Amino acid sequence: MKPESRLLQNIVTRSSSPWMDGSGGSADVVISGRVRLARNLRDQKFPHLLDERSAKSVMDSVALAVNQMNGKEAVPPMTFVPLDDVSSLDRQVLVEKHLLSPQHAQPGRGRALVTRPDEKMAIMVNEEDHVRLQCLHSGLGLETALADAMAVDDLLDEVLDFAFDERSGYLTACPTNVGTGLRASVMVHLPALALADEVGRVLSAVNKLGLVVRGLYGEGTEGTGNVYQISNQITLGQTEKEIVEKLTLVANQVVAEEQRCRDDLLETKRATVEDLVWRAWGILTSARIMSSSEAVKLWSEVRLGVESGIVHGTDMKGINEILVISQPNFVMKSSGHALTPEERDYRRAHLIRQHLASV
Amino acid sequence: MKPESRLLQNIVTRSSSPWMDGSGGSADVVISGRVRLARNLRDQKFPHLLDERSAKSVMDSVALAVNQMNGKEAVPPMTFVPLDDVSSLDRQVLVEKHLLSPQHAQPGRGRALVTRPDEKMAIMVNEEDHVRLQCLHSGLGLETALADAMAVDDLLDEVLDFAFDERSGYLTACPTNVGTGLRASVMVHLPALALADEVGRVLSAVNKLGLVVRGLYGEGTEGTGNVYQISNQITLGQTEKEIVEKLTLVANQVVAEEQRCRDDLLETKRATVEDLVWRAWGILTSARIMSSSEAVKLWSEVRLGVESGIVHGTDMKGINEILVISQPNFVMKSSGHALTPEERDYRRAHLIRQHLASV
């Protein structure tokens, strides 16, 4: 097996992702932080305008740059995975593991993923931009994620000639990314605010501060598992550091609101919360048929239990893995063959029981 | 502590009742069989017409007869418990344990319960009739229950002068009981027929055969836990043996319908049934707040699992006890003090978890 296939199979068959291991700052509310940098090669058209040969040429340039970077040992080596060689199912699992965007998982010319065993660093090649570098980090660690991403960006920059304009900054396919090319986001879990019906108020305040709120899997998935991704909208006119600082500030406020709400709930309705948490635990460890949406809902309730100290002896890492196990393509991948929706729900319940028996 | 108090406290604080221990014929469908004989003393008015002194006199006569019977060693000794000495809460627990009728648990003159440690034999004194003797039996054992009841009846008859008319048979307060004074009933668990929405059809056929169908706790509780009590309506013009034979015949048909339905379900929807059963198990072993009606519903689903061999390593006796633990007054009694409805639901969940951890 080629090294890139080995890495890929390792990633798509395991439910754990080191950036979801429950470590880091405010990890009882913040699942992860993410920093994404958009970069384009100066001498090539943007991806949506590329012909097949030029797309291939972009791939080759990035592959070369990654190769040179790997020789430097400044950052952990990354592996270049041309997506043409990756099955459709594996690509969908990579979406579920947040390593590919849904768009980038579609079949298309000259697409690649560059990543490494810890899944914390990934580059999508020829997505909306030639290079979309993302760094994922458990908990609220945007500064670290930014520093890590910029270290890789610097190393790539030594080889690649990125389109950069003194006045506008980095040029991107979509004008909303021009400037820093930076999108920073935090993935927060807000079960108590949801129970208290306050999540709308808090997130609308976040919107008014110029930040964007999306769901666990982007737009249209708001509310799923009470997980929200909060990210910056503006990439221009602020430094990377300022963007990350502002987002961190707002994230800390959301964290404080959620924590206050949890304290309130535990003080005034402890039995109700315990009941909610333990019922979810009981169903997850017992059910024989489970839909993806129910699994994520129950995951949220059990995670609240771990966050609140109601559930002991189970670490956040093990609980977070249920989020991955819940996803349809991961379930399918784990079975080794195609499954009907009914078979998938049966297998999902089995995987979750098996997983919870081991954590 | 007086012997009658000791017996009573033993009964009202334990969740087990030997007549619900899951033994006996067709025990996967039939929880229990019950035979009740109505008798009245010839020289006294019926209970609803009795003044306090006469009611007391009936009590004394029955107490004497029981005392003499106990000397004979033909049947296990029974203990006479005047209900005036029993707290209202304990009387309500006796209703939940099927040893008193709701009417007989009300405060009133000259009421008593005669029973024994295995709870299988009980006499209500001065209920609707002077003597209402019931024999309970696990599984479908009406013939045995009838023989046991008649043995006690014969012994009482040696001392008491029962009102008996050559043409009409035993005289009773309500004309519907005249003749044999016998009401035989079987308590059946029909979860598969309920799942298949066939329970209405089957029970309406039972009605057409001249039998009566009631719920777990009598009229108005139909459907509770998918438990039904089927009993004879006619007490006159048939011998005791004929009544019991006919009911047994019908019960066997209901058992066959339920079993056919279970086989069908397990063949065509096994995963669905397993999911239902294990979810119920998961919730019962995990929840922190549980209403009585939810507990009985989940009990029914878990019992289906035991009946179908889906749940192993747990005996029917242990599962059946959940029915008792679910009841509000038993929960209250077990706590030793008054509880609000919320506290009761919390304690019920606790008791059920504790119980299931031990079975």
PDB file of C-alpha atoms in Angstrom, chain B residues 43-259:
ATOM      1  CA  ASP B  43     -77.401 -14.960  59.958  1.00  0.00           C
ATOM      2  CA  GLN B  44     -76.077 -11.519  59.000  1.00  0.00           C
ATOM      3  CA  LYS B  45     -77.204  -8.803  56.589  1.00  0.00           C
ATOM      4  CA  PHE B  46     -74.940  -8.116  53.645  1.00  0.00           C
ATOM      5  CA  PRO B  47     -72.007  -5.784  54.523  1.00  0.00           C
ATOM      6  CA  HIS B  48     -73.470  -2.581  53.057  1.00  0.00           C
ATOM      7  CA  LEU B  49     -76.452  -2.995  55.417  1.00  0.00           C
ATOM      8  CA  LEU B  50     -74.465  -3.857  58.539  1.00  0.00           C
ATOM      9  CA  ASP B  51     -74.226  -1.621  61.567  1.00  0.00           C
ATOM     10  CA  GLU B  52     -70.894  -1.347  63.349  1.00  0.00           C
ATOM     11  CA  ARG B  53     -71.641  -4.021  65.944  1.00  0.00           C
ATOM     12  CA  SER B  54     -72.792  -6.577  63.417  1.00  0.00           C
ATOM     13  CA  ALA B  55     -69.824  -5.836  61.170  1.00  0.00           C
ATOM     14  CA  LYS B  56     -67.589  -6.478  64.153  1.00  0.00           C
ATOM     15  CA  SER B  57     -69.459  -9.693  64.816  1.00  0.00           C
ATOM     16  CA  VAL B  58     -68.814 -10.873  61.223  1.00  0.00           C
ATOM     17  CA  MET B  59     -65.121 -10.055  61.708  1.00  0.00           C
ATOM     18  CA  ASP B  60     -65.038 -12.047  64.921  1.00  0.00           C
ATOM     19  CA  SER B  61     -66.731 -15.036  63.304  1.00  0.00           C
ATOM     20  CA  VAL B  62     -64.267 -15.086  60.420  1.00  0.00           C
ATOM     21  CA  ALA B  63     -61.315 -14.598  62.783  1.00  0.00           C
ATOM     22  CA  LEU B  64     -62.497 -17.569  64.804  1.00  0.00           C
ATOM     23  CA  ALA B  65     -62.923 -19.716  61.711  1.00  0.00           C
ATOM     24  CA  VAL B  66     -59.448 -18.784  60.486  1.00  0.00           C
ATOM     25  CA  ASN B  67     -58.055 -19.599  63.889  1.00  0.00           C
ATOM     26  CA  GLN B  68     -59.633 -23.045  63.863  1.00  0.00           C
ATOM     27  CA  MET B  69     -58.496 -23.628  60.304  1.00  0.00           C
ATOM     28  CA  ASN B  70     -54.917 -22.753  61.271  1.00  0.00           C
ATOM     29  CA  GLY B  71     -55.039 -25.516  63.872  1.00  0.00           C
ATOM     30  CA  LYS B  72     -55.684 -28.123  61.209  1.00  0.00           C
ATOM     31  CA  GLU B  73     -52.453 -27.917  59.218  1.00  0.00           C
ATOM     32  CA  ALA B  74     -54.308 -28.925  56.043  1.00  0.00           C
ATOM     33  CA  VAL B  75     -53.425 -25.547  54.528  1.00  0.00           C
ATOM     34  CA  PRO B  76     -50.677 -23.041  55.431  1.00  0.00           C
ATOM     35  CA  PRO B  77     -51.779 -20.837  58.345  1.00  0.00           C
ATOM     36  CA  MET B  78     -53.248 -17.436  57.602  1.00  0.00           C
ATOM     37  CA  THR B  79     -53.065 -14.265  59.634  1.00  0.00           C
ATOM     38  CA  PHE B  80     -56.032 -12.057  60.477  1.00  0.00           C
ATOM     39  CA  VAL B  81     -55.298  -8.343  59.992  1.00  0.00           C
ATOM     40  CA  PRO B  82     -58.001  -5.872  61.088  1.00  0.00           C
ATOM     41  CA  LEU B  83     -57.724  -2.989  58.618  1.00  0.00           C
ATOM     42  CA  ASP B  84     -58.514  -0.370  61.250  1.00  0.00           C
ATOM     43  CA  ASP B  85     -55.000  -0.972  62.552  1.00  0.00           C
ATOM     44  CA  VAL B  86     -53.436  -0.537  59.122  1.00  0.00           C
ATOM     45  CA  SER B  87     -52.319   2.882  57.898  1.00  0.00           C
ATOM     46  CA  SER B  88     -53.940   4.337  54.834  1.00  0.00           C
ATOM     47  CA  LEU B  89     -50.624   4.144  52.964  1.00  0.00           C
ATOM     48  CA  ASP B  90     -50.186   0.456  53.763  1.00  0.00           C
ATOM     49  CA  ARG B  91     -53.746  -0.236  52.631  1.00  0.00           C
ATOM     50  CA  GLN B  92     -52.991   1.473  49.318  1.00  0.00           C
ATOM     51  CA  VAL B  93     -49.884  -0.680  48.892  1.00  0.00           C
ATOM     52  CA  LEU B  94     -52.054  -3.737  49.490  1.00  0.00           C
ATOM     53  CA  VAL B  95     -54.258  -2.554  46.615  1.00  0.00           C
ATOM     54  CA  GLU B  96     -51.182  -2.205  44.424  1.00  0.00           C
ATOM     55  CA  LYS B  97     -50.182  -5.735  45.392  1.00  0.00           C
ATOM     56  CA  HIS B  98     -53.660  -6.988  44.434  1.00  0.00           C
ATOM     57  CA  LEU B  99     -54.477  -8.116  47.984  1.00  0.00           C
ATOM     58  CA  LEU B 100     -57.196  -5.534  48.592  1.00  0.00           C
ATOM     59  CA  SER B 101     -59.779  -4.048  46.257  1.00  0.00           C
ATOM     60  CA  PRO B 102     -59.694  -0.241  46.025  1.00  0.00           C
ATOM     61  CA  GLN B 103     -63.096  -0.173  47.773  1.00  0.00           C
ATOM     62  CA  HIS B 104     -61.861  -2.306  50.637  1.00  0.00           C
ATOM     63  CA  ALA B 105     -58.881  -0.030  51.175  1.00  0.00           C
ATOM     64  CA  GLN B 106     -61.183   2.853  52.040  1.00  0.00           C
ATOM     65  CA  PRO B 107     -61.695   3.535  55.755  1.00  0.00           C
ATOM     66  CA  GLY B 108     -64.775   1.714  57.006  1.00  0.00           C
ATOM     67  CA  ARG B 109     -66.150  -0.332  59.816  1.00  0.00           C
ATOM     68  CA  GLY B 110     -65.293  -3.934  60.443  1.00  0.00           C
ATOM     69  CA  ARG B 111     -62.947  -4.518  57.565  1.00  0.00           C
ATOM     70  CA  ALA B 112     -60.154  -7.045  57.655  1.00  0.00           C
ATOM     71  CA  LEU B 113     -57.672  -8.836  55.450  1.00  0.00           C
ATOM     72  CA  VAL B 114     -56.644 -12.420  56.088  1.00  0.00           C
ATOM     73  CA  THR B 115     -53.555 -13.545  54.274  1.00  0.00           C
ATOM     74  CA  ARG B 116     -50.302 -15.457  54.576  1.00  0.00           C
ATOM     75  CA  PRO B 117     -46.627 -14.784  53.845  1.00  0.00           C
ATOM     76  CA  ASP B 118     -46.748 -16.082  50.266  1.00  0.00           C
ATOM     77  CA  GLU B 119     -49.619 -13.675  49.452  1.00  0.00           C
ATOM     78  CA  LYS B 120     -51.212 -16.422  47.367  1.00  0.00           C
ATOM     79  CA  MET B 121     -54.278 -16.745  49.558  1.00  0.00           C
ATOM     80  CA  ALA B 122     -56.243 -13.795  50.898  1.00  0.00           C
ATOM     81  CA  ILE B 123     -59.640 -13.119  52.387  1.00  0.00           C
ATOM     82  CA  MET B 124     -61.258  -9.713  52.386  1.00  0.00           C
ATOM     83  CA  VAL B 125     -63.727  -9.535  55.267  1.00  0.00           C
ATOM     84  CA  ASN B 126     -66.761  -7.280  54.892  1.00  0.00           C
ATOM     85  CA  GLU B 127     -65.964  -6.098  51.417  1.00  0.00           C
ATOM     86  CA  GLU B 128     -69.031  -6.362  49.144  1.00  0.00           C
ATOM     87  CA  ASP B 129     -69.615  -9.789  50.706  1.00  0.00           C
ATOM     88  CA  HIS B 130     -68.713 -10.981  54.190  1.00  0.00           C
ATOM     89  CA  VAL B 131     -66.032 -13.241  52.846  1.00  0.00           C
ATOM     90  CA  ARG B 132     -64.176 -12.785  49.604  1.00  0.00           C
ATOM     91  CA  LEU B 133     -61.596 -15.477  49.364  1.00  0.00           C
ATOM     92  CA  GLN B 134     -59.014 -15.195  46.612  1.00  0.00           C
ATOM     93  CA  CYS B 135     -56.285 -17.515  45.528  1.00  0.00           C
ATOM     94  CA  LEU B 136     -53.555 -16.210  43.232  1.00  0.00           C
ATOM     95  CA  HIS B 137     -51.296 -18.445  41.215  1.00  0.00           C
ATOM     96  CA  SER B 138     -48.342 -17.745  38.951  1.00  0.00           C
ATOM     97  CA  GLY B 139     -48.959 -18.657  35.317  1.00  0.00           C
ATOM     98  CA  LEU B 140     -52.054 -20.355  34.001  1.00  0.00           C
ATOM     99  CA  GLY B 141     -52.961 -22.554  36.976  1.00  0.00           C
ATOM    100  CA  LEU B 142     -56.656 -21.933  37.502  1.00  0.00           C
ATOM    101  CA  GLU B 143     -57.433 -25.555  38.421  1.00  0.00           C
ATOM    102  CA  THR B 144     -54.827 -25.501  41.169  1.00  0.00           C
ATOM    103  CA  ALA B 145     -55.995 -22.097  42.342  1.00  0.00           C
ATOM    104  CA  LEU B 146     -59.574 -23.358  42.424  1.00  0.00           C
ATOM    105  CA  ALA B 147     -58.614 -26.482  44.378  1.00  0.00           C
ATOM    106  CA  ASP B 148     -56.594 -24.398  46.848  1.00  0.00           C
ATOM    107  CA  ALA B 149     -59.407 -21.893  47.298  1.00  0.00           C
ATOM    108  CA  MET B 150     -62.009 -24.611  47.771  1.00  0.00           C
ATOM    109  CA  ALA B 151     -59.851 -26.334  50.362  1.00  0.00           C
ATOM    110  CA  VAL B 152     -59.812 -23.142  52.431  1.00  0.00           C
ATOM    111  CA  ASP B 153     -63.487 -22.587  51.704  1.00  0.00           C
ATOM    112  CA  ASP B 154     -64.272 -26.099  52.993  1.00  0.00           C
ATOM    113  CA  LEU B 155     -62.340 -25.490  56.200  1.00  0.00           C
ATOM    114  CA  LEU B 156     -64.096 -22.164  56.780  1.00  0.00           C
ATOM    115  CA  ASP B 157     -67.412 -23.830  56.003  1.00  0.00           C
ATOM    116  CA  GLU B 158     -66.859 -26.217  58.903  1.00  0.00           C
ATOM    117  CA  VAL B 159     -67.133 -23.255  61.270  1.00  0.00           C
ATOM    118  CA  LEU B 160     -69.120 -20.626  59.403  1.00  0.00           C
ATOM    119  CA  ASP B 161     -72.705 -21.027  58.257  1.00  0.00           C
ATOM    120  CA  PHE B 162     -72.625 -19.703  54.707  1.00  0.00           C
ATOM    121  CA  ALA B 163     -75.836 -18.515  53.072  1.00  0.00           C
ATOM    122  CA  PHE B 164     -76.581 -21.200  50.520  1.00  0.00           C
ATOM    123  CA  ASP B 165     -79.779 -21.928  48.645  1.00  0.00           C
ATOM    124  CA  GLU B 166     -80.342 -25.328  47.050  1.00  0.00           C
ATOM    125  CA  ARG B 167     -81.695 -23.752  43.856  1.00  0.00           C
ATOM    126  CA  SER B 168     -79.585 -20.604  43.584  1.00  0.00           C
ATOM    127  CA  GLY B 169     -76.387 -21.705  45.261  1.00  0.00           C
ATOM    128  CA  TYR B 170     -74.334 -19.233  47.332  1.00  0.00           C
ATOM    129  CA  LEU B 171     -76.159 -15.972  48.016  1.00  0.00           C
ATOM    130  CA  THR B 172     -74.227 -12.755  47.459  1.00  0.00           C
ATOM    131  CA  ALA B 173     -74.727  -9.033  47.961  1.00  0.00           C
ATOM    132  CA  CYS B 174     -74.740  -8.430  44.229  1.00  0.00           C
ATOM    133  CA  PRO B 175     -76.909 -10.777  42.126  1.00  0.00           C
ATOM    134  CA  THR B 176     -74.166 -11.094  39.505  1.00  0.00           C
ATOM    135  CA  ASN B 177     -72.211 -13.268  41.915  1.00  0.00           C
ATOM    136  CA  VAL B 178     -75.014 -15.590  43.010  1.00  0.00           C
ATOM    137  CA  GLY B 179     -74.495 -19.304  42.412  1.00  0.00           C
ATOM    138  CA  THR B 180     -70.909 -20.393  42.584  1.00  0.00           C
ATOM    139  CA  GLY B 181     -69.795 -17.001  43.854  1.00  0.00           C
ATOM    140  CA  LEU B 182     -66.804 -17.699  41.680  1.00  0.00           C
ATOM    141  CA  ARG B 183     -64.888 -15.212  39.640  1.00  0.00           C
ATOM    142  CA  ALA B 184     -61.896 -16.705  37.921  1.00  0.00           C
ATOM    143  CA  SER B 185     -59.508 -14.517  35.984  1.00  0.00           C
ATOM    144  CA  VAL B 186     -56.220 -14.674  34.165  1.00  0.00           C
ATOM    145  CA  MET B 187     -53.811 -11.782  33.840  1.00  0.00           C
ATOM    146  CA  VAL B 188     -52.221 -11.879  30.393  1.00  0.00           C
ATOM    147  CA  HIS B 189     -49.425  -9.832  28.855  1.00  0.00           C
ATOM    148  CA  LEU B 190     -50.084  -9.103  25.179  1.00  0.00           C
ATOM    149  CA  PRO B 191     -47.282  -6.838  23.936  1.00  0.00           C
ATOM    150  CA  ALA B 192     -46.949  -8.416  20.491  1.00  0.00           C
ATOM    151  CA  LEU B 193     -50.680  -8.239  19.757  1.00  0.00           C
ATOM    152  CA  ALA B 194     -50.525  -4.608  20.872  1.00  0.00           C
ATOM    153  CA  LEU B 195     -47.544  -3.858  18.594  1.00  0.00           C
ATOM    154  CA  ALA B 196     -49.363  -5.515  15.696  1.00  0.00           C
ATOM    155  CA  ASP B 197     -52.521  -3.561  16.582  1.00  0.00           C
ATOM    156  CA  GLU B 198     -54.433  -6.821  16.930  1.00  0.00           C
ATOM    157  CA  VAL B 199     -55.226  -6.693  20.624  1.00  0.00           C
ATOM    158  CA  GLY B 200     -58.632  -5.106  20.014  1.00  0.00           C
ATOM    159  CA  ARG B 201     -59.700  -7.867  17.655  1.00  0.00           C
ATOM    160  CA  VAL B 202     -58.593 -10.640  20.000  1.00  0.00           C
ATOM    161  CA  LEU B 203     -60.173  -9.155  23.104  1.00  0.00           C
ATOM    162  CA  SER B 204     -63.434  -8.356  21.359  1.00  0.00           C
ATOM    163  CA  ALA B 205     -63.643 -12.047  20.405  1.00  0.00           C
ATOM    164  CA  VAL B 206     -63.067 -12.862  24.073  1.00  0.00           C
ATOM    165  CA  ASN B 207     -65.951 -10.548  24.997  1.00  0.00           C
ATOM    166  CA  LYS B 208     -68.239 -12.306  22.543  1.00  0.00           C
ATOM    167  CA  LEU B 209     -67.563 -15.563  24.363  1.00  0.00           C
ATOM    168  CA  GLY B 210     -69.195 -14.037  27.436  1.00  0.00           C
ATOM    169  CA  LEU B 211     -65.978 -13.169  29.228  1.00  0.00           C
ATOM    170  CA  VAL B 212     -65.028  -9.780  30.617  1.00  0.00           C
ATOM    171  CA  VAL B 213     -61.776  -7.965  29.892  1.00  0.00           C
ATOM    172  CA  ARG B 214     -60.316  -5.412  32.284  1.00  0.00           C
ATOM    173  CA  GLY B 215     -56.954  -3.708  32.704  1.00  0.00           C
ATOM    174  CA  LEU B 216     -54.062  -4.355  35.079  1.00  0.00           C
ATOM    175  CA  TYR B 217     -55.824  -2.480  37.877  1.00  0.00           C
ATOM    176  CA  GLY B 218     -59.412  -3.172  36.856  1.00  0.00           C
ATOM    177  CA  GLU B 219     -61.779  -1.157  34.733  1.00  0.00           C
ATOM    178  CA  GLY B 220     -60.356   1.972  33.164  1.00  0.00           C
ATOM    179  CA  THR B 221     -56.779   0.725  33.169  1.00  0.00           C
ATOM    180  CA  GLU B 222     -57.076  -1.252  29.930  1.00  0.00           C
ATOM    181  CA  GLY B 223     -53.883  -1.105  27.909  1.00  0.00           C
ATOM    182  CA  THR B 224     -51.651  -0.253  30.880  1.00  0.00           C
ATOM    183  CA  GLY B 225     -48.498  -2.285  30.319  1.00  0.00           C
ATOM    184  CA  ASN B 226     -50.382  -4.313  27.709  1.00  0.00           C
ATOM    185  CA  VAL B 227     -51.765  -6.327  30.617  1.00  0.00           C
ATOM    186  CA  TYR B 228     -55.360  -7.537  30.551  1.00  0.00           C
ATOM    187  CA  GLN B 229     -57.422  -9.481  33.037  1.00  0.00           C
ATOM    188  CA  ILE B 230     -59.909 -11.859  31.470  1.00  0.00           C
ATOM    189  CA  SER B 231     -62.619 -13.200  33.754  1.00  0.00           C
ATOM    190  CA  ASN B 232     -65.938 -15.020  33.698  1.00  0.00           C
ATOM    191  CA  GLN B 233     -69.125 -12.988  33.855  1.00  0.00           C
ATOM    192  CA  ILE B 234     -71.533 -15.800  34.671  1.00  0.00           C
ATOM    193  CA  THR B 235     -71.465 -17.425  38.094  1.00  0.00           C
ATOM    194  CA  LEU B 236     -74.759 -19.276  37.886  1.00  0.00           C
ATOM    195  CA  GLY B 237     -75.794 -22.422  36.007  1.00  0.00           C
ATOM    196  CA  GLN B 238     -72.299 -23.765  35.622  1.00  0.00           C
ATOM    197  CA  THR B 239     -70.135 -25.675  38.049  1.00  0.00           C
ATOM    198  CA  GLU B 240     -66.927 -24.141  39.351  1.00  0.00           C
ATOM    199  CA  LYS B 241     -65.013 -26.665  37.292  1.00  0.00           C
ATOM    200  CA  GLU B 242     -66.867 -25.723  34.104  1.00  0.00           C
ATOM    201  CA  ILE B 243     -66.231 -22.010  34.644  1.00  0.00           C
ATOM    202  CA  VAL B 244     -62.536 -22.573  35.179  1.00  0.00           C
ATOM    203  CA  GLU B 245     -62.253 -24.955  32.228  1.00  0.00           C
ATOM    204  CA  LYS B 246     -63.935 -22.518  29.867  1.00  0.00           C
ATOM    205  CA  LEU B 247     -61.734 -19.633  30.974  1.00  0.00           C
ATOM    206  CA  THR B 248     -58.637 -21.790  30.644  1.00  0.00           C
ATOM    207  CA  LEU B 249     -59.691 -22.752  27.126  1.00  0.00           C
ATOM    208  CA  VAL B 250     -60.115 -19.132  26.079  1.00  0.00           C
ATOM    209  CA  ALA B 251     -56.904 -18.124  27.824  1.00  0.00           C
ATOM    210  CA  ASN B 252     -55.057 -20.790  25.884  1.00  0.00           C
ATOM    211  CA  GLN B 253     -56.423 -19.363  22.644  1.00  0.00           C
ATOM    212  CA  VAL B 254     -55.297 -15.860  23.598  1.00  0.00           C
ATOM    213  CA  VAL B 255     -51.886 -17.273  24.513  1.00  0.00           C
ATOM    214  CA  ALA B 256     -51.672 -18.955  21.119  1.00  0.00           C
ATOM    215  CA  GLU B 257     -52.585 -15.714  19.318  1.00  0.00           C
ATOM    216  CA  GLU B 258     -49.988 -13.754  21.258  1.00  0.00           C
ATOM    217  CA  GLN B 259     -47.328 -16.374  20.626  1.00  0.00           C
TER     218      GLN B 259
END
